[in-house]
CSV table of C-alpha atoms in Angstrom, one decimal:
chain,number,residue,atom,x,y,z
F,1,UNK,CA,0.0,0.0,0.0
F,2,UNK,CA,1.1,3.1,-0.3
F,3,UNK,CA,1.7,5.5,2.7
F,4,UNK,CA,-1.2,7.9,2.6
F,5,UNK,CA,0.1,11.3,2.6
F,6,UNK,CA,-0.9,14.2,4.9
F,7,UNK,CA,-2.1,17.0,3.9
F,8,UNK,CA,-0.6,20.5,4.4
F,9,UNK,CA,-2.5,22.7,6.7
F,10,UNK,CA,-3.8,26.0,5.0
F,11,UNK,CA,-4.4,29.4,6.1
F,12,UNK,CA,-8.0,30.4,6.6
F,13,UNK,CA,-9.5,33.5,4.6
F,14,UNK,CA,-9.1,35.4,8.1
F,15,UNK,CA,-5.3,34.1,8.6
F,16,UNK,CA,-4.3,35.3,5.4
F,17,UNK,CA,-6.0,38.6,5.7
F,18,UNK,CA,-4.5,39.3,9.2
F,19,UNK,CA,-0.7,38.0,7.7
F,20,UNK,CA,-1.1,40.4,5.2
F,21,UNK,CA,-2.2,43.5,7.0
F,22,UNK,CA,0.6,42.7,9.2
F,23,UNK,CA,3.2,42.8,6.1
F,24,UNK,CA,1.9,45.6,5.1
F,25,UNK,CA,2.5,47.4,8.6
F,26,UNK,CA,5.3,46.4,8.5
F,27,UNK,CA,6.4,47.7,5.4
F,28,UNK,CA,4.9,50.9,5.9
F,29,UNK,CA,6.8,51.0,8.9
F,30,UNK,CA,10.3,50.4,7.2
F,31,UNK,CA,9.4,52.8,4.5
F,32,UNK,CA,8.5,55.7,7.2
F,33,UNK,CA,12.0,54.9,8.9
F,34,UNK,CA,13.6,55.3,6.0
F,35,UNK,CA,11.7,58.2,4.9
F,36,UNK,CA,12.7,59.7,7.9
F,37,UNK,CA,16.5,58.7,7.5
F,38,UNK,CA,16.8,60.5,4.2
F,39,UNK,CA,14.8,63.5,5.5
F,40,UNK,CA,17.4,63.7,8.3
F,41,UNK,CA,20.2,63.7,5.9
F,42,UNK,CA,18.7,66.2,3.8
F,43,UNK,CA,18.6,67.9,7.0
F,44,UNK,CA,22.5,67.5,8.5
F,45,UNK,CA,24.0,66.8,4.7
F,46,UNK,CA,27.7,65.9,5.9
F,47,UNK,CA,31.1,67.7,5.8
F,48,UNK,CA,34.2,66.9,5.7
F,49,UNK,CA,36.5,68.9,9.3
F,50,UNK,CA,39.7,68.9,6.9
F,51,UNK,CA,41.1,65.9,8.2
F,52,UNK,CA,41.2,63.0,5.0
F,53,UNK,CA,42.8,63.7,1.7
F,54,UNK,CA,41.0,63.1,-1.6
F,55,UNK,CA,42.4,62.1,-5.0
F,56,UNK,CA,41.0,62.6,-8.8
F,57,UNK,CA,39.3,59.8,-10.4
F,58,UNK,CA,41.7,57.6,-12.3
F,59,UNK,CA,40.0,55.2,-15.5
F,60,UNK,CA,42.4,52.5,-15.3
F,61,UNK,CA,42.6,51.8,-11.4
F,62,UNK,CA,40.7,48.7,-10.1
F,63,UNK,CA,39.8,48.5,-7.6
F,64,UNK,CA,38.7,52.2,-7.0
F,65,UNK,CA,39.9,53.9,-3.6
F,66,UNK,CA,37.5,54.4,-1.1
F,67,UNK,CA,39.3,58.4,-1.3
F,68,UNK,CA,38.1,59.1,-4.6
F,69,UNK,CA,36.4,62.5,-5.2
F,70,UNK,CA,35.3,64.0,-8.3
F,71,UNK,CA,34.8,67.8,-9.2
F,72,UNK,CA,30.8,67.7,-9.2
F,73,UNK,CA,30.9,66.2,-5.9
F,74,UNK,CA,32.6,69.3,-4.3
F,75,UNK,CA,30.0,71.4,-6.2
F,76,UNK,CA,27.3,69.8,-4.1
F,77,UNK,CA,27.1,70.6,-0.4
F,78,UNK,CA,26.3,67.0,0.3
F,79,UNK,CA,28.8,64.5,-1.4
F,80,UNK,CA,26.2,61.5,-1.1
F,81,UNK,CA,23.5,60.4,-3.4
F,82,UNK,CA,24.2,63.4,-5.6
F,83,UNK,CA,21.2,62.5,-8.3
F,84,UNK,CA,18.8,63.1,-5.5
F,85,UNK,CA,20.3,66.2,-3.8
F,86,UNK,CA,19.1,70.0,-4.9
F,87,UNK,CA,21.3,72.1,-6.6
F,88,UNK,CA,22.7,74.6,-2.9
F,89,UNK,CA,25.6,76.4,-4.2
F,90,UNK,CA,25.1,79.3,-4.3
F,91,UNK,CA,28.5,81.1,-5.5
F,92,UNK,CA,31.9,79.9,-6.4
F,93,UNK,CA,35.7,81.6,-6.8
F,94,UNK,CA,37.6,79.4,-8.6
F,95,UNK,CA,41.3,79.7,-9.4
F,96,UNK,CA,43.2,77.6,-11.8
F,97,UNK,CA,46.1,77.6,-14.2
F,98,UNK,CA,44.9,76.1,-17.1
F,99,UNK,CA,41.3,76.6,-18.2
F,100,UNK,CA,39.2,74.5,-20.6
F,101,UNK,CA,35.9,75.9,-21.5
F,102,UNK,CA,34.1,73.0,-23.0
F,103,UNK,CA,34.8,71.6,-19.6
F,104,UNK,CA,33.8,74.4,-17.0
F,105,UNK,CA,30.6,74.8,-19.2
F,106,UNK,CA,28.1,72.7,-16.9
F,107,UNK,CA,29.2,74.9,-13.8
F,108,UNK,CA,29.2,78.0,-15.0
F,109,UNK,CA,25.4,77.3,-16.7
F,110,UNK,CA,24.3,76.1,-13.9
F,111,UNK,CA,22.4,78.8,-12.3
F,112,UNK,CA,24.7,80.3,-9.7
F,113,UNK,CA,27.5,83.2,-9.5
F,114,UNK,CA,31.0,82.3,-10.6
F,115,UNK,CA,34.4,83.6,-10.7
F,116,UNK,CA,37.2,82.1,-12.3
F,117,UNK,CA,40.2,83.4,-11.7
F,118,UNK,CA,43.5,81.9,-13.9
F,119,UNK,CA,46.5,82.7,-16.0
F,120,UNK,CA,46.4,84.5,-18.7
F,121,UNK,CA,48.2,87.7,-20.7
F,122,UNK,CA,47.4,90.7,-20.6
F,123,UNK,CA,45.7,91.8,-17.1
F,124,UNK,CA,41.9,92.1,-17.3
F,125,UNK,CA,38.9,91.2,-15.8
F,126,UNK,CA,36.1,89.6,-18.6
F,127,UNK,CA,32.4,90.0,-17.4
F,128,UNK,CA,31.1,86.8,-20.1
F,129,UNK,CA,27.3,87.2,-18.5
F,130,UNK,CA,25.6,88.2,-15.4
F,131,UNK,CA,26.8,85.1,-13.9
F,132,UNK,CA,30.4,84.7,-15.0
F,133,UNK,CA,33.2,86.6,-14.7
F,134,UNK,CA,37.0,85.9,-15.4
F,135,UNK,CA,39.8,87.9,-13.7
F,136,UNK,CA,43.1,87.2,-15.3
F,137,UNK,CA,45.7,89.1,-12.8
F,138,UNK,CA,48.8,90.7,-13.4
F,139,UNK,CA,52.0,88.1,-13.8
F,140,UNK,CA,55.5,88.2,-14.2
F,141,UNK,CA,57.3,88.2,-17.6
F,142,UNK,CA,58.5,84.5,-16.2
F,143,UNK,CA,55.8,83.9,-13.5
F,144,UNK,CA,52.5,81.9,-13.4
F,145,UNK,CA,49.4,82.0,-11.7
F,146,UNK,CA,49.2,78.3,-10.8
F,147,UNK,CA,47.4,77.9,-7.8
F,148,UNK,CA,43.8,75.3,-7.5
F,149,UNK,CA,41.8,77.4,-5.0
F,150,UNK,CA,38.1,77.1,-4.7
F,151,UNK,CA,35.9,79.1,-2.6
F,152,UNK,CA,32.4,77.7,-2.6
F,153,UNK,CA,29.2,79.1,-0.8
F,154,UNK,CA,26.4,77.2,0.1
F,155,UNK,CA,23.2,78.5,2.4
F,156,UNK,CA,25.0,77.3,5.6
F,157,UNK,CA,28.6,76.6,4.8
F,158,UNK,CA,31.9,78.0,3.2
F,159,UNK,CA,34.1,75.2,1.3
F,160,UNK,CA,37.5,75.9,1.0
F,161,UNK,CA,39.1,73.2,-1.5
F,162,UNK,CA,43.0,73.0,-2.2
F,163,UNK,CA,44.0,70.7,-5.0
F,164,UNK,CA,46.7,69.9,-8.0
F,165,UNK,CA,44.0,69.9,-10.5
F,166,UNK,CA,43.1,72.4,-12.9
F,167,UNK,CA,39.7,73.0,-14.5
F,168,UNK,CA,40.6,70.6,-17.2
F,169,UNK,CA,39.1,67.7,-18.3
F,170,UNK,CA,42.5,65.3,-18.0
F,171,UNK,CA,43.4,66.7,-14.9
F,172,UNK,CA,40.2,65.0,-13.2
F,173,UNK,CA,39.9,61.6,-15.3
F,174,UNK,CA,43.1,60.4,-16.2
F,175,UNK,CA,46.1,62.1,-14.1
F,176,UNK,CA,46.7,61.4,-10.4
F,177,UNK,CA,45.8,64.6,-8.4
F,178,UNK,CA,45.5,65.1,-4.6
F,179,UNK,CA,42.6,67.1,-2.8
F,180,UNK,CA,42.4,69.1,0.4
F,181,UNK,CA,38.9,70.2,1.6
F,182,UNK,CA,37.0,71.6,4.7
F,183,UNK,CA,34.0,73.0,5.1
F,184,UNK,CA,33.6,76.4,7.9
F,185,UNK,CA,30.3,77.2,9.6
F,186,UNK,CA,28.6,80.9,10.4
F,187,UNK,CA,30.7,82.3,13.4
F,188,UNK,CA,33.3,84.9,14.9
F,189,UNK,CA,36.7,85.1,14.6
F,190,UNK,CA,38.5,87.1,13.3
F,191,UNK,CA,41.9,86.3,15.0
F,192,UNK,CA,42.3,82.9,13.4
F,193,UNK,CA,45.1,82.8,11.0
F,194,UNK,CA,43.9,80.6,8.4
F,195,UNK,CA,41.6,83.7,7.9
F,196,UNK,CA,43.7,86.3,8.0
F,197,UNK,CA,45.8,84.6,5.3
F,198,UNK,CA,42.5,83.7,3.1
F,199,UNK,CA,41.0,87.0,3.1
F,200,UNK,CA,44.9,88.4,2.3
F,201,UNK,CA,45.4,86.0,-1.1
F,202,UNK,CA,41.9,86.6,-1.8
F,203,UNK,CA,43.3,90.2,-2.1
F,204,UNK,CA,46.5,89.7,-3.9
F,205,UNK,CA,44.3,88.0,-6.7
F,206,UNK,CA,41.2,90.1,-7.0
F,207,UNK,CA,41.7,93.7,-8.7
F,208,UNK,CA,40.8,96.1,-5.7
F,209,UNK,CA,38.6,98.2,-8.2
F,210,UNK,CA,35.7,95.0,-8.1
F,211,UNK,CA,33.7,93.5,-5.7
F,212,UNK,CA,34.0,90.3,-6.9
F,213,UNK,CA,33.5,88.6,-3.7
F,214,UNK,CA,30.7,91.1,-2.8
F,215,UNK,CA,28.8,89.5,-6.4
F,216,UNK,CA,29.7,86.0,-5.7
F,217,UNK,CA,27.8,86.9,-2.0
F,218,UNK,CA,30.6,85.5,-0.3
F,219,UNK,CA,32.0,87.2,3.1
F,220,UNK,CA,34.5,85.5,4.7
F,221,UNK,CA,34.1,87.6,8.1
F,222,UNK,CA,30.6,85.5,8.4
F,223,UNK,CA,32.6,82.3,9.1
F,224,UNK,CA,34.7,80.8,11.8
F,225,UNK,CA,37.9,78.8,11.1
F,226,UNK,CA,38.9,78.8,14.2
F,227,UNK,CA,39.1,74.5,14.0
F,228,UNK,CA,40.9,74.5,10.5
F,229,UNK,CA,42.5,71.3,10.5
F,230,UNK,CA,45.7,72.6,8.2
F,231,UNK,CA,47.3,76.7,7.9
F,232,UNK,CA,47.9,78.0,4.5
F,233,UNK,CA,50.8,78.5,2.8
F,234,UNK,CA,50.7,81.0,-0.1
F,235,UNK,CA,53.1,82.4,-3.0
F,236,UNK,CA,52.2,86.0,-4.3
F,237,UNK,CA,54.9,88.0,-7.6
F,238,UNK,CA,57.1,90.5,-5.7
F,239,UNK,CA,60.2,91.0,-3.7
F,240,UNK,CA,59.4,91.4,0.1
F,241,UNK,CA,61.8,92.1,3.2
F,242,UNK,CA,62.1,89.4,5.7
F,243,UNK,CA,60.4,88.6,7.5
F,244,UNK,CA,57.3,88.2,5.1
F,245,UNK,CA,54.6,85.5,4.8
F,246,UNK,CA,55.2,84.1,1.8
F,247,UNK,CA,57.0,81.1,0.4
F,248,UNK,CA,60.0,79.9,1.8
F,249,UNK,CA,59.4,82.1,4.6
F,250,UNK,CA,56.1,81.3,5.5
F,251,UNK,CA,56.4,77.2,5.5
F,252,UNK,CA,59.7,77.6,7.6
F,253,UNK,CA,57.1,79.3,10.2
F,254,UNK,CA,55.8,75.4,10.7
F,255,UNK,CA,59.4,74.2,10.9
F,256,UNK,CA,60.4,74.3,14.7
F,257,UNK,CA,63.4,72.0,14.8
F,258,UNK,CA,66.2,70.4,12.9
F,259,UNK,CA,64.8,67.2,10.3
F,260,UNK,CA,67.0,65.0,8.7
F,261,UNK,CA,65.0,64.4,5.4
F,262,UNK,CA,62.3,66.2,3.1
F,263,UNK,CA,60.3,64.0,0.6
F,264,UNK,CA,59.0,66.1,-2.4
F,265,UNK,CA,56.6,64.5,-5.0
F,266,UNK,CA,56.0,67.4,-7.7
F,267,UNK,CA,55.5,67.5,-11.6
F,268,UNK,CA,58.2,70.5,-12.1
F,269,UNK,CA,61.9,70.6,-11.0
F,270,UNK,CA,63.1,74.0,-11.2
F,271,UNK,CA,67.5,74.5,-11.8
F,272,UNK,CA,68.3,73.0,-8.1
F,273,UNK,CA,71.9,74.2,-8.1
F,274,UNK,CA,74.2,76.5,-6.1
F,275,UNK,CA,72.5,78.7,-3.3
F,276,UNK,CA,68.5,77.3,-3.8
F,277,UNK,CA,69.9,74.0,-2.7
F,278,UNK,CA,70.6,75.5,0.5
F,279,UNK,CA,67.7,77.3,0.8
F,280,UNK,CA,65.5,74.7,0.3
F,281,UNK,CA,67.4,72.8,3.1
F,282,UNK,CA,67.2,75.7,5.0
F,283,UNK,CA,63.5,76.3,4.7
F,284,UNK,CA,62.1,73.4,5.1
F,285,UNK,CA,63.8,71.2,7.6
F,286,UNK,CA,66.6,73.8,9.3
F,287,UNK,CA,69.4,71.6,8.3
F,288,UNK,CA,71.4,72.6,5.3
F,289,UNK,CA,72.6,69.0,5.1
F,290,UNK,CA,69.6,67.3,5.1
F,291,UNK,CA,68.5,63.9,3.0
F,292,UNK,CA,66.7,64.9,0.2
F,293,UNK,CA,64.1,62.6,-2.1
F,294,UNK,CA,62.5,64.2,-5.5
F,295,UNK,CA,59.8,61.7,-6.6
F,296,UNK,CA,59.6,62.9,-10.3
F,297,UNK,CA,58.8,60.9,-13.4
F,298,UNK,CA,61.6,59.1,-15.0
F,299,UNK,CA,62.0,58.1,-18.8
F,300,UNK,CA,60.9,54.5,-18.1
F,301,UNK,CA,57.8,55.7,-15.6
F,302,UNK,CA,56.2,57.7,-18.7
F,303,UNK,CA,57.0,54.5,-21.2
F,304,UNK,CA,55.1,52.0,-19.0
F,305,UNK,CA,52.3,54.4,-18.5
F,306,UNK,CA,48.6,54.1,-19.1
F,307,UNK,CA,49.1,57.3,-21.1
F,308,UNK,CA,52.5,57.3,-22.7
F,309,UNK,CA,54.3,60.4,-23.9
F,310,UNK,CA,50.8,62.4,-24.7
F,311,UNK,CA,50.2,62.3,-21.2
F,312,UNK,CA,53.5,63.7,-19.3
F,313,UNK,CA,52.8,66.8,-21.3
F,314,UNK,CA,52.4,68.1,-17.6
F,315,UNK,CA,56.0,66.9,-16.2
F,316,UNK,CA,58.6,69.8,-16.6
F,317,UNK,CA,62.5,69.4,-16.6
F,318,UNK,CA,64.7,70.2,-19.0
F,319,UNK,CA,67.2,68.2,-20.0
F,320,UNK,CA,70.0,71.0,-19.6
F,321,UNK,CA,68.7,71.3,-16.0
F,322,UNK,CA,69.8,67.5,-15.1
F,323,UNK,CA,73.2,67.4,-17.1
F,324,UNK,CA,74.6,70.8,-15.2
F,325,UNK,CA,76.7,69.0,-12.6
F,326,UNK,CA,75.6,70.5,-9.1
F,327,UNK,CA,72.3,68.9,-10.0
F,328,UNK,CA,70.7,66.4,-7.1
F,329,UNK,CA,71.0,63.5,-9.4
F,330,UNK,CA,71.2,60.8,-6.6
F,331,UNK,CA,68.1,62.1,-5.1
F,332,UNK,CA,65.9,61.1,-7.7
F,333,UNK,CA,63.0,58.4,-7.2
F,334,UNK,CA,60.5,56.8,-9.1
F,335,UNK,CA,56.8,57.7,-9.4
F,336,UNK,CA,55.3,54.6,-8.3
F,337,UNK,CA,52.2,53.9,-7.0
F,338,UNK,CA,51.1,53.3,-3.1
F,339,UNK,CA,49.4,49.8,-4.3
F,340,UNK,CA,49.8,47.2,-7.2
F,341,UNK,CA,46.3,49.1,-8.5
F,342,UNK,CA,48.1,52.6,-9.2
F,343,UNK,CA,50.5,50.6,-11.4
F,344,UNK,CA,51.2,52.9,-14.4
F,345,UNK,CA,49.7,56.0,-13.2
F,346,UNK,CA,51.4,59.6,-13.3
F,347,UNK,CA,50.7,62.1,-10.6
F,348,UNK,CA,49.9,65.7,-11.2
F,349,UNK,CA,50.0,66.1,-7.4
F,350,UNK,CA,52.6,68.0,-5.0
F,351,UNK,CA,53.2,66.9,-1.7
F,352,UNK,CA,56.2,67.8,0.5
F,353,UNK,CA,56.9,65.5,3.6
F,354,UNK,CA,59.1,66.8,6.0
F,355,UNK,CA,60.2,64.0,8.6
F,356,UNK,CA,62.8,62.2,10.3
F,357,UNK,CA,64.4,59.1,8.5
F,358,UNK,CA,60.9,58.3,7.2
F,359,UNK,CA,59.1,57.6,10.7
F,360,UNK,CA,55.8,59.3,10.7
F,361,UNK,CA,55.2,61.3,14.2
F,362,UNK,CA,53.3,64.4,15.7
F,363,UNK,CA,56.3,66.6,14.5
F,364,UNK,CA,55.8,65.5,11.0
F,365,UNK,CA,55.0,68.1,8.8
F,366,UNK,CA,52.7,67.4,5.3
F,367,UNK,CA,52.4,70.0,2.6
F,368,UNK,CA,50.0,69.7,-0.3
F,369,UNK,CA,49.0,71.9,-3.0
F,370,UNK,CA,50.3,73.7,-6.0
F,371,UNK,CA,54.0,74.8,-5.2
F,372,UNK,CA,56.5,73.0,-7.6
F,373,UNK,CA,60.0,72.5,-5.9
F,374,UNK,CA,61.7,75.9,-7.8
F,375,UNK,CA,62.4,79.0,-6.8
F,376,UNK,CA,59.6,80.5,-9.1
F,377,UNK,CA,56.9,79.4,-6.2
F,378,UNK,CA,58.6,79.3,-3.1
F,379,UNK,CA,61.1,82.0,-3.8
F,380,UNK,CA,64.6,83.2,-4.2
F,381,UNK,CA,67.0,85.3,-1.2
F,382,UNK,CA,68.5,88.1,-2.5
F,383,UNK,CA,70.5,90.8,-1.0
F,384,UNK,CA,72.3,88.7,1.8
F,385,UNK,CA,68.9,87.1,2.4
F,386,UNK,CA,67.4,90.3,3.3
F,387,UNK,CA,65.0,90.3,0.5
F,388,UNK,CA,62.6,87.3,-1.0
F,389,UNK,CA,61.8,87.1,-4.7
F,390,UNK,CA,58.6,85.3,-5.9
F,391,UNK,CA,57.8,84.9,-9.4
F,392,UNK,CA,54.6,82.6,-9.4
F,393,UNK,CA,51.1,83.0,-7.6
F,394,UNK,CA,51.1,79.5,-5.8
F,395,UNK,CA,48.8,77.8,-2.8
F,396,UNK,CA,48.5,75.2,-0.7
F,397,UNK,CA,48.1,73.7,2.9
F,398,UNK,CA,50.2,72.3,6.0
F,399,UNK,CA,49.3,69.5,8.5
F,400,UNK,CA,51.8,71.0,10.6
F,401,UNK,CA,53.3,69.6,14.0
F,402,UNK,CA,51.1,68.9,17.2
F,403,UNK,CA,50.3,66.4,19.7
F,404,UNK,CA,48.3,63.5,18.7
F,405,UNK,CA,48.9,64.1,15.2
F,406,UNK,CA,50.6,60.9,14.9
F,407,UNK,CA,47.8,58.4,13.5
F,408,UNK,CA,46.1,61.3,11.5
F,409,UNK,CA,49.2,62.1,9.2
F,410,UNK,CA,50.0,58.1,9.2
F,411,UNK,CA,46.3,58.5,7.8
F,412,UNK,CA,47.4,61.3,5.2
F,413,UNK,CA,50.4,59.7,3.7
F,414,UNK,CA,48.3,56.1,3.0
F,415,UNK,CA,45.6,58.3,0.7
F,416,UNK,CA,48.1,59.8,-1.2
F,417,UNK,CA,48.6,58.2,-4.9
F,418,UNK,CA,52.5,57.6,-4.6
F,419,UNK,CA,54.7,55.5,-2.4
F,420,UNK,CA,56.2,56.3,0.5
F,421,UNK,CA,59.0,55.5,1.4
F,422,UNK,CA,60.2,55.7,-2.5
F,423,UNK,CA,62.5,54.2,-4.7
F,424,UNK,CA,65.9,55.7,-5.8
F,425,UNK,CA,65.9,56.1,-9.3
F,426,UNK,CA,67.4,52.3,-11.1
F,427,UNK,CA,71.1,52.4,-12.4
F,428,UNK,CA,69.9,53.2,-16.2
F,429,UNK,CA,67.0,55.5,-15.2
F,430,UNK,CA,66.9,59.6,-16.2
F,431,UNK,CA,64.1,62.5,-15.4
F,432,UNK,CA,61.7,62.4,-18.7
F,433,UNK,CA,62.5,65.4,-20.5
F,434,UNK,CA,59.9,68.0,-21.4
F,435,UNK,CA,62.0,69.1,-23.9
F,436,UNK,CA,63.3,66.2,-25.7
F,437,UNK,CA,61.6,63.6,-25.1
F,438,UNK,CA,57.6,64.6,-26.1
F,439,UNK,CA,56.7,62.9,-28.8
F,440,UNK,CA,59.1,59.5,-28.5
């Protein structure tokens, strides 16, 4: 015979009506909480207190760091769920060396005030529309205006943002760029430094006969930055008496005792011969026989690179520069990335790391920003070093040295798109040459 089978029990009409109600509570429930969660974001959108570093997206890195940060992002006062956030800025000052119109086009049609500020020959200010201006100030006959400043005003909040990237499309897809931002909250203070050196760029930029900053609707007295995480360090064209707050100068400010070794990772080496050499020492670790590595791109970084030739249009030294014989040869290293992802990437970025023997402490000192390692941005002594000369606009900020700082700048140094410590250049390896070698 065959084993009789039972039969399932089954819900009654009522059981299944209750059930379902009770789902449905449910899920009314877990809609309302989230409901509520997203209202409360909308509500406390979050900010960054200055404390992580950032880099540029890159195409060819897999997988993508956590640190990644493109430029619509910082446009938005929220950095989450962009798609679904309204549109808050409300004005934006925006400096930059290079300028590509086709790609500032969606933020300068996008409804709000902006001021670009960049390089450019002769001196002028261009009003293109009610809602875009472009200020092109005075420069040298050598100089630049190279620095990555933004100044963005939301209802609540001032963004200040430091980078290496300029409002070009390459420089935020496909080359390595660092990131510095913080956001600064209505209040009173008009003693803190990192305003007082803010509002005084802001004036060696701006033509005094506008009110740029006035149309843009930004007033920096409104805010407190009192809890900066970083100072500023800032390059401005002239020849000041020392003291001044500029340049060399100004970072040795940070420097309060004797290192033994700098690390500089930059895409321009300047002619480091003779008396620079010194002050460079000098200036940024107070002893004039300090180590010294240059993390620069060399011939055989650029060949094995995702982009080749075409894309170390951006790396400057020339070839005469390396062959003159007072040139730091040995302190060369390769550009190599932090991780086996960042393989074959090139890095726009500059970052100075001022330590002992490569151990990472609360006296530390981290720079990042625009400044190239030449005497063009931080300066030149003259007249028995009474005198600094400054050729290039230039800025950037310091994590400089103080207790428990340890584990935050250990922090730093892991975000950033190069390895540290680096590699000495390899026995048959030489700078790429902007000069000579484009094209090969």
């Amino acid at each position: 015979m065959e084993s009789q089978q039972k039969i399932p029990d089954t819900d009654t009409p009522e059981e299944i009506k209750k059930s379902t109600t009770t789902q449905n509570e449910e899920n009314l429930k877990k809609r309302k909480r989230d409901e509520n969660e997203k209202e409360e974001e909308r509500k406390n959108p979050i900010f960054t207190t200055g404390t992580s570093i950032f880099i540029t997206p890159l195409n060819f890195i897999y997988p993508k760091p956590e640190n990644i940060l493109t430029i619509r992002q910082i446009l938005y006062e929220d950095l989450k769920d962009i798609p679904n956030r309204p549109k808050t800025l409300q004005g934006a000052l925006l400096t930059t060396f290079a300028l590509e119109m086709e790609f500032i086009m969606p933020i300068v049609t996008a409804g709000f005030k902006v001021c670009i500020v960049s390089h450019g020959k002769p001196e002028r200010v261009e009003k293109i529309s009610d809602n875009f201006t472009v200020v092109y100030p005075k420069v040298q006959q050598w100089g630049s205006f190279h620095p990555k400043l933004f100044i963005l005003k939301f209802p609540y909040r001032l963004r200040i943002v430091i980078t290496s990237a300029n409002l070009v499309g390459c420089d935020w897809n496909l080359i390595g760029q660092c990131i510095w931002f913080q956001d600064f909250f209505y209040g009173d203070d008009p003693d803190a430094g990192f305003l007082k050196d803010l509002k005084k760029f802001v004036d060696d930029i701006i033509p005094k006969k506008t009110e740029i900053l006035k149309e843009l609707g930004i007033d920096l007295d409104r805010y407190n930055f009192r809890n900066s995480a970083v100072d500023l360090i800032t390059s401005v064209p002239g020849k000041y008496r020392i003291p001044c707050d500029y340049g060399f100068e100004k970072i040795n400010q940070f420097v309060k005792k004797k290192y033994s070794h700098f690390t500089y990772q930059c895409s321009s080496v300047g002619a480091l011969t003779g008396t620079l050499k010194k002050d460079i020492c000098k200036s940024f670790t107070n002893n004039p026989n300090c180590e010294i590595d240059i993390i620069f791109p060399c011939f055989r970084n650029v060949m094995e690179s995702h982009l080749g030739t075409p894309g170390a249009g951006v790396f400057f030294m020339k070839e005469n520069s390396y062959k003159n014989e007072d040139f730091l040869h040995k302190n060369l290293c390769s550009m190599e990335g932090p991780t086996e992802s960042f393989s074959g990437h090139l890095s726009h970025s500059k970052v100075l790391i001022i330590h002992d023997n490569y151990e990472i402490n609360d006296e530390t000192l981290i720079y990042i920003g625009s400044h190239n390692l030449s005497g063009a941005a931080w300066g030149k002594y003259e007249k028995n070093n009474t005198q600094l000369s400054i050729s290039n606009y230039e800025a950037g900020i310091i994590f400089k040295s103080q207790p428990d700082s340890k584990d935050l700048k250990k922090y730093i140094i892991s975000q950033l798109p190069f390895k540290f410590p680096p590699s000495k250049y390899l026995r048959d390896d030489r700078p790429f040459f902007i000069d000579t070698d484009m094209g090969k």
